[in-house]
Amino acid sequence: MKLTTKGHYSVKALLDLSLQPNYGPVSTKAIASRQDIPAPYLEKLLIEMRRAGLVKSIRGSIGGYQLARKPAQISLGEILEAVGETIEPLPHHQASPGQAEDWVTFTLWQRLHQKLKEALYSITLADLYYDARSWQASLGEEASFII
């Protein structure tokens, strides 16, 4: 699995939303500015994540985007899946029935893929939030947040 810019920006944006007081709405422009993400690109990602039920959009002058669920209920796997990141193994490689080595390596990659998928769906925004806050505390920072 390769994490693209799309996946990286999506995780950064939702982590930014998780740090808002009461998970209140935040404008795309504010997230883009804090996380150094092009605003038009971020808007497209947020729309995809809204369709997946990860964020809600609030209209109006104090509107923006906010998490649709608590951070502990949103997994890294869900975020990546929402924006079309593939977590599947390489295209349909089949083991050769006549070679034990080919079969063994094929099953090894299948098992590793399954473990990776389990890990991605077990890590939540809450986990990332606490990691980010711990890192900030170690630097003596209080409120600024840039990933």
PDB file of C-alpha atoms in Angstrom:
ATOM      1  CA  MET A   1       0.000   0.000   0.000  1.00  0.00           C
ATOM      2  CA  LYS A   2       1.214   3.469  -0.867  1.00  0.00           C
ATOM      3  CA  LEU A   3      -0.223   6.500   0.899  1.00  0.00           C
ATOM      4  CA  THR A   4      -0.764   9.240  -1.675  1.00  0.00           C
ATOM      5  CA  THR A   5      -1.146  12.961  -1.144  1.00  0.00           C
ATOM      6  CA  LYS A   6      -4.914  12.457  -1.285  1.00  0.00           C
ATOM      7  CA  GLY A   7      -4.831  10.075   1.676  1.00  0.00           C
ATOM      8  CA  HIS A   8      -2.331  12.157   3.600  1.00  0.00           C
ATOM      9  CA  TYR A   9      -4.336  15.377   3.182  1.00  0.00           C
ATOM     10  CA  SER A  10      -7.581  13.629   4.105  1.00  0.00           C
ATOM     11  CA  VAL A  11      -6.161  12.332   7.371  1.00  0.00           C
ATOM     12  CA  LYS A  12      -4.638  15.751   8.155  1.00  0.00           C
ATOM     13  CA  ALA A  13      -7.946  17.500   7.524  1.00  0.00           C
ATOM     14  CA  LEU A  14      -9.988  15.175   9.738  1.00  0.00           C
ATOM     15  CA  LEU A  15      -7.370  15.283  12.455  1.00  0.00           C
ATOM     16  CA  ASP A  16      -7.585  19.076  12.298  1.00  0.00           C
ATOM     17  CA  LEU A  17     -11.379  18.834  12.712  1.00  0.00           C
ATOM     18  CA  SER A  18     -10.935  16.525  15.704  1.00  0.00           C
ATOM     19  CA  LEU A  19      -8.963  19.247  17.473  1.00  0.00           C
ATOM     20  CA  GLN A  20     -11.751  21.830  17.293  1.00  0.00           C
ATOM     21  CA  PRO A  21     -13.610  22.700  20.510  1.00  0.00           C
ATOM     22  CA  ASN A  22     -16.768  20.578  20.638  1.00  0.00           C
ATOM     23  CA  TYR A  23     -15.831  19.450  17.109  1.00  0.00           C
ATOM     24  CA  GLY A  24     -17.446  22.655  15.845  1.00  0.00           C
ATOM     25  CA  PRO A  25     -17.614  23.588  12.181  1.00  0.00           C
ATOM     26  CA  VAL A  26     -14.464  24.859  10.504  1.00  0.00           C
ATOM     27  CA  SER A  27     -14.138  26.509   7.114  1.00  0.00           C
ATOM     28  CA  THR A  28     -12.211  24.791   4.368  1.00  0.00           C
ATOM     29  CA  LYS A  29     -10.042  27.898   4.130  1.00  0.00           C
ATOM     30  CA  ALA A  30      -9.047  27.669   7.817  1.00  0.00           C
ATOM     31  CA  ILE A  31      -8.124  23.989   7.568  1.00  0.00           C
ATOM     32  CA  ALA A  32      -6.250  24.569   4.324  1.00  0.00           C
ATOM     33  CA  SER A  33      -4.296  27.429   5.858  1.00  0.00           C
ATOM     34  CA  ARG A  34      -3.357  25.552   9.035  1.00  0.00           C
ATOM     35  CA  GLN A  35      -2.434  22.329   7.249  1.00  0.00           C
ATOM     36  CA  ASP A  36      -0.882  23.857   4.109  1.00  0.00           C
ATOM     37  CA  ILE A  37      -3.316  22.132   1.745  1.00  0.00           C
ATOM     38  CA  PRO A  38      -4.664  23.798  -1.414  1.00  0.00           C
ATOM     39  CA  ALA A  39      -8.235  24.852  -0.514  1.00  0.00           C
ATOM     40  CA  PRO A  40      -9.897  23.749  -3.794  1.00  0.00           C
ATOM     41  CA  TYR A  41      -8.317  20.297  -3.503  1.00  0.00           C
ATOM     42  CA  LEU A  42      -9.293  20.043   0.157  1.00  0.00           C
ATOM     43  CA  GLU A  43     -12.893  20.976  -0.692  1.00  0.00           C
ATOM     44  CA  LYS A  44     -13.083  18.031  -3.111  1.00  0.00           C
ATOM     45  CA  LEU A  45     -11.736  15.657  -0.456  1.00  0.00           C
ATOM     46  CA  LEU A  46     -14.181  16.946   2.148  1.00  0.00           C
ATOM     47  CA  ILE A  47     -17.070  16.408  -0.264  1.00  0.00           C
ATOM     48  CA  GLU A  48     -15.971  12.795  -0.747  1.00  0.00           C
ATOM     49  CA  MET A  49     -15.730  12.326   3.012  1.00  0.00           C
ATOM     50  CA  ARG A  50     -19.165  13.907   3.494  1.00  0.00           C
ATOM     51  CA  ARG A  51     -20.637  11.397   1.047  1.00  0.00           C
ATOM     52  CA  ALA A  52     -19.019   8.631   3.099  1.00  0.00           C
ATOM     53  CA  GLY A  53     -20.613   9.977   6.293  1.00  0.00           C
ATOM     54  CA  LEU A  54     -17.364  11.032   7.974  1.00  0.00           C
ATOM     55  CA  VAL A  55     -18.056  14.775   8.034  1.00  0.00           C
ATOM     56  CA  LYS A  56     -21.090  17.047   7.942  1.00  0.00           C
ATOM     57  CA  SER A  57     -21.282  20.373   6.198  1.00  0.00           C
ATOM     58  CA  ILE A  58     -22.902  23.311   7.944  1.00  0.00           C
ATOM     59  CA  ARG A  59     -24.102  26.237   5.844  1.00  0.00           C
ATOM     60  CA  GLY A  60     -23.944  29.878   6.806  1.00  0.00           C
ATOM     61  CA  SER A  61     -21.468  32.496   7.920  1.00  0.00           C
ATOM     62  CA  ILE A  62     -20.236  30.383  10.835  1.00  0.00           C
ATOM     63  CA  GLY A  63     -20.541  27.143   8.901  1.00  0.00           C
ATOM     64  CA  GLY A  64     -17.977  24.791   7.531  1.00  0.00           C
ATOM     65  CA  TYR A  65     -17.232  21.143   8.081  1.00  0.00           C
ATOM     66  CA  GLN A  66     -17.325  19.120  11.263  1.00  0.00           C
ATOM     67  CA  LEU A  67     -16.924  15.479  12.162  1.00  0.00           C
ATOM     68  CA  ALA A  68     -20.087  13.412  11.728  1.00  0.00           C
ATOM     69  CA  ARG A  69     -19.051  11.066  14.550  1.00  0.00           C
ATOM     70  CA  LYS A  70     -16.733  11.178  17.534  1.00  0.00           C
ATOM     71  CA  PRO A  71     -13.025  10.752  16.689  1.00  0.00           C
ATOM     72  CA  ALA A  72     -12.949   7.359  18.417  1.00  0.00           C
ATOM     73  CA  GLN A  73     -15.573   6.159  15.934  1.00  0.00           C
ATOM     74  CA  ILE A  74     -13.683   7.122  12.755  1.00  0.00           C
ATOM     75  CA  SER A  75     -10.891   4.830  11.638  1.00  0.00           C
ATOM     76  CA  LEU A  76      -7.938   5.564   9.426  1.00  0.00           C
ATOM     77  CA  GLY A  77      -9.159   2.815   7.079  1.00  0.00           C
ATOM     78  CA  GLU A  78     -12.536   4.547   6.695  1.00  0.00           C
ATOM     79  CA  ILE A  79     -10.882   7.853   5.840  1.00  0.00           C
ATOM     80  CA  LEU A  80      -8.631   6.308   3.214  1.00  0.00           C
ATOM     81  CA  GLU A  81     -11.471   4.289   1.733  1.00  0.00           C
ATOM     82  CA  ALA A  82     -13.709   7.380   1.547  1.00  0.00           C
ATOM     83  CA  VAL A  83     -11.282   9.199  -0.747  1.00  0.00           C
ATOM     84  CA  GLY A  84     -10.603   6.188  -2.938  1.00  0.00           C
ATOM     85  CA  GLU A  85      -7.283   5.064  -1.537  1.00  0.00           C
ATOM     86  CA  THR A  86      -6.780   1.431  -2.276  1.00  0.00           C
ATOM     87  CA  ILE A  87      -5.733  -0.861   0.499  1.00  0.00           C
ATOM     88  CA  GLU A  88      -5.976  -3.947  -1.660  1.00  0.00           C
ATOM     89  CA  PRO A  89      -2.899  -5.961  -2.627  1.00  0.00           C
ATOM     90  CA  LEU A  90      -1.384  -5.757  -6.088  1.00  0.00           C
ATOM     91  CA  PRO A  91      -3.701  -6.721  -8.941  1.00  0.00           C
ATOM     92  CA  HIS A  92      -4.834 -10.312  -8.924  1.00  0.00           C
ATOM     93  CA  HIS A  93      -1.550 -12.160  -8.643  1.00  0.00           C
ATOM     94  CA  GLN A  94      -2.197 -15.879  -8.495  1.00  0.00           C
ATOM     95  CA  ALA A  95       0.172 -18.453  -7.092  1.00  0.00           C
ATOM     96  CA  SER A  96       1.510 -21.066  -9.467  1.00  0.00           C
ATOM     97  CA  PRO A  97       0.112 -24.432  -8.317  1.00  0.00           C
ATOM     98  CA  GLY A  98       3.334 -26.240  -9.192  1.00  0.00           C
ATOM     99  CA  GLN A  99       5.738 -24.148  -7.127  1.00  0.00           C
ATOM    100  CA  ALA A 100       5.720 -24.291  -3.349  1.00  0.00           C
ATOM    101  CA  GLU A 101       7.812 -21.110  -3.120  1.00  0.00           C
ATOM    102  CA  ASP A 102       5.311 -19.174  -5.209  1.00  0.00           C
ATOM    103  CA  TRP A 103       2.414 -20.399  -3.091  1.00  0.00           C
ATOM    104  CA  VAL A 104       4.236 -19.588   0.171  1.00  0.00           C
ATOM    105  CA  THR A 105       5.129 -16.049  -0.887  1.00  0.00           C
ATOM    106  CA  PHE A 106       1.606 -15.486  -2.220  1.00  0.00           C
ATOM    107  CA  THR A 107       0.042 -16.514   1.093  1.00  0.00           C
ATOM    108  CA  LEU A 108       2.618 -14.418   2.975  1.00  0.00           C
ATOM    109  CA  TRP A 109       1.565 -11.284   1.052  1.00  0.00           C
ATOM    110  CA  GLN A 110      -2.102 -12.112   1.600  1.00  0.00           C
ATOM    111  CA  ARG A 111      -1.542 -12.431   5.360  1.00  0.00           C
ATOM    112  CA  LEU A 112       0.441  -9.181   5.487  1.00  0.00           C
ATOM    113  CA  HIS A 113      -2.314  -7.421   3.569  1.00  0.00           C
ATOM    114  CA  GLN A 114      -4.918  -8.674   6.042  1.00  0.00           C
ATOM    115  CA  LYS A 115      -2.842  -7.468   9.017  1.00  0.00           C
ATOM    116  CA  LEU A 116      -2.362  -4.056   7.407  1.00  0.00           C
ATOM    117  CA  LYS A 117      -6.088  -3.750   6.761  1.00  0.00           C
ATOM    118  CA  GLU A 118      -6.867  -4.722  10.373  1.00  0.00           C
ATOM    119  CA  ALA A 119      -4.382  -2.112  11.618  1.00  0.00           C
ATOM    120  CA  LEU A 120      -5.836   0.658   9.438  1.00  0.00           C
ATOM    121  CA  TYR A 121      -9.335  -0.046  10.687  1.00  0.00           C
ATOM    122  CA  SER A 122      -8.230  -0.268  14.328  1.00  0.00           C
ATOM    123  CA  ILE A 123      -6.434   3.101  14.421  1.00  0.00           C
ATOM    124  CA  THR A 124      -8.887   5.935  15.057  1.00  0.00           C
ATOM    125  CA  LEU A 125      -8.764   9.712  14.865  1.00  0.00           C
ATOM    126  CA  ALA A 126      -8.771   9.686  18.669  1.00  0.00           C
ATOM    127  CA  ASP A 127      -5.528   7.686  18.629  1.00  0.00           C
ATOM    128  CA  LEU A 128      -3.955  10.187  16.236  1.00  0.00           C
ATOM    129  CA  TYR A 129      -5.294  13.078  18.307  1.00  0.00           C
ATOM    130  CA  TYR A 130      -3.560  11.821  21.447  1.00  0.00           C
ATOM    131  CA  ASP A 131      -0.344  11.181  19.510  1.00  0.00           C
ATOM    132  CA  ALA A 132      -0.436  14.745  18.158  1.00  0.00           C
ATOM    133  CA  ARG A 133      -1.136  16.253  21.586  1.00  0.00           C
ATOM    134  CA  SER A 134       1.688  14.213  23.153  1.00  0.00           C
ATOM    135  CA  TRP A 135       4.074  15.406  20.472  1.00  0.00           C
ATOM    136  CA  GLN A 136       2.978  19.030  20.995  1.00  0.00           C
ATOM    137  CA  ALA A 137       3.385  18.729  24.751  1.00  0.00           C
ATOM    138  CA  SER A 138       6.899  17.372  24.302  1.00  0.00           C
ATOM    139  CA  LEU A 139       7.719  20.538  22.343  1.00  0.00           C
ATOM    140  CA  GLY A 140       6.111  22.770  24.953  1.00  0.00           C
ATOM    141  CA  GLU A 141       3.333  23.847  22.577  1.00  0.00           C
ATOM    142  CA  GLU A 142      -0.257  24.352  23.650  1.00  0.00           C
ATOM    143  CA  ALA A 143      -2.659  25.162  20.849  1.00  0.00           C
ATOM    144  CA  SER A 144      -1.029  25.431  17.439  1.00  0.00           C
ATOM    145  CA  PHE A 145      -1.527  22.329  15.389  1.00  0.00           C
ATOM    146  CA  ILE A 146       0.156  21.495  12.123  1.00  0.00           C
ATOM    147  CA  ILE A 147       0.808  17.947  10.957  1.00  0.00           C
TER     148      ILE A 147
END
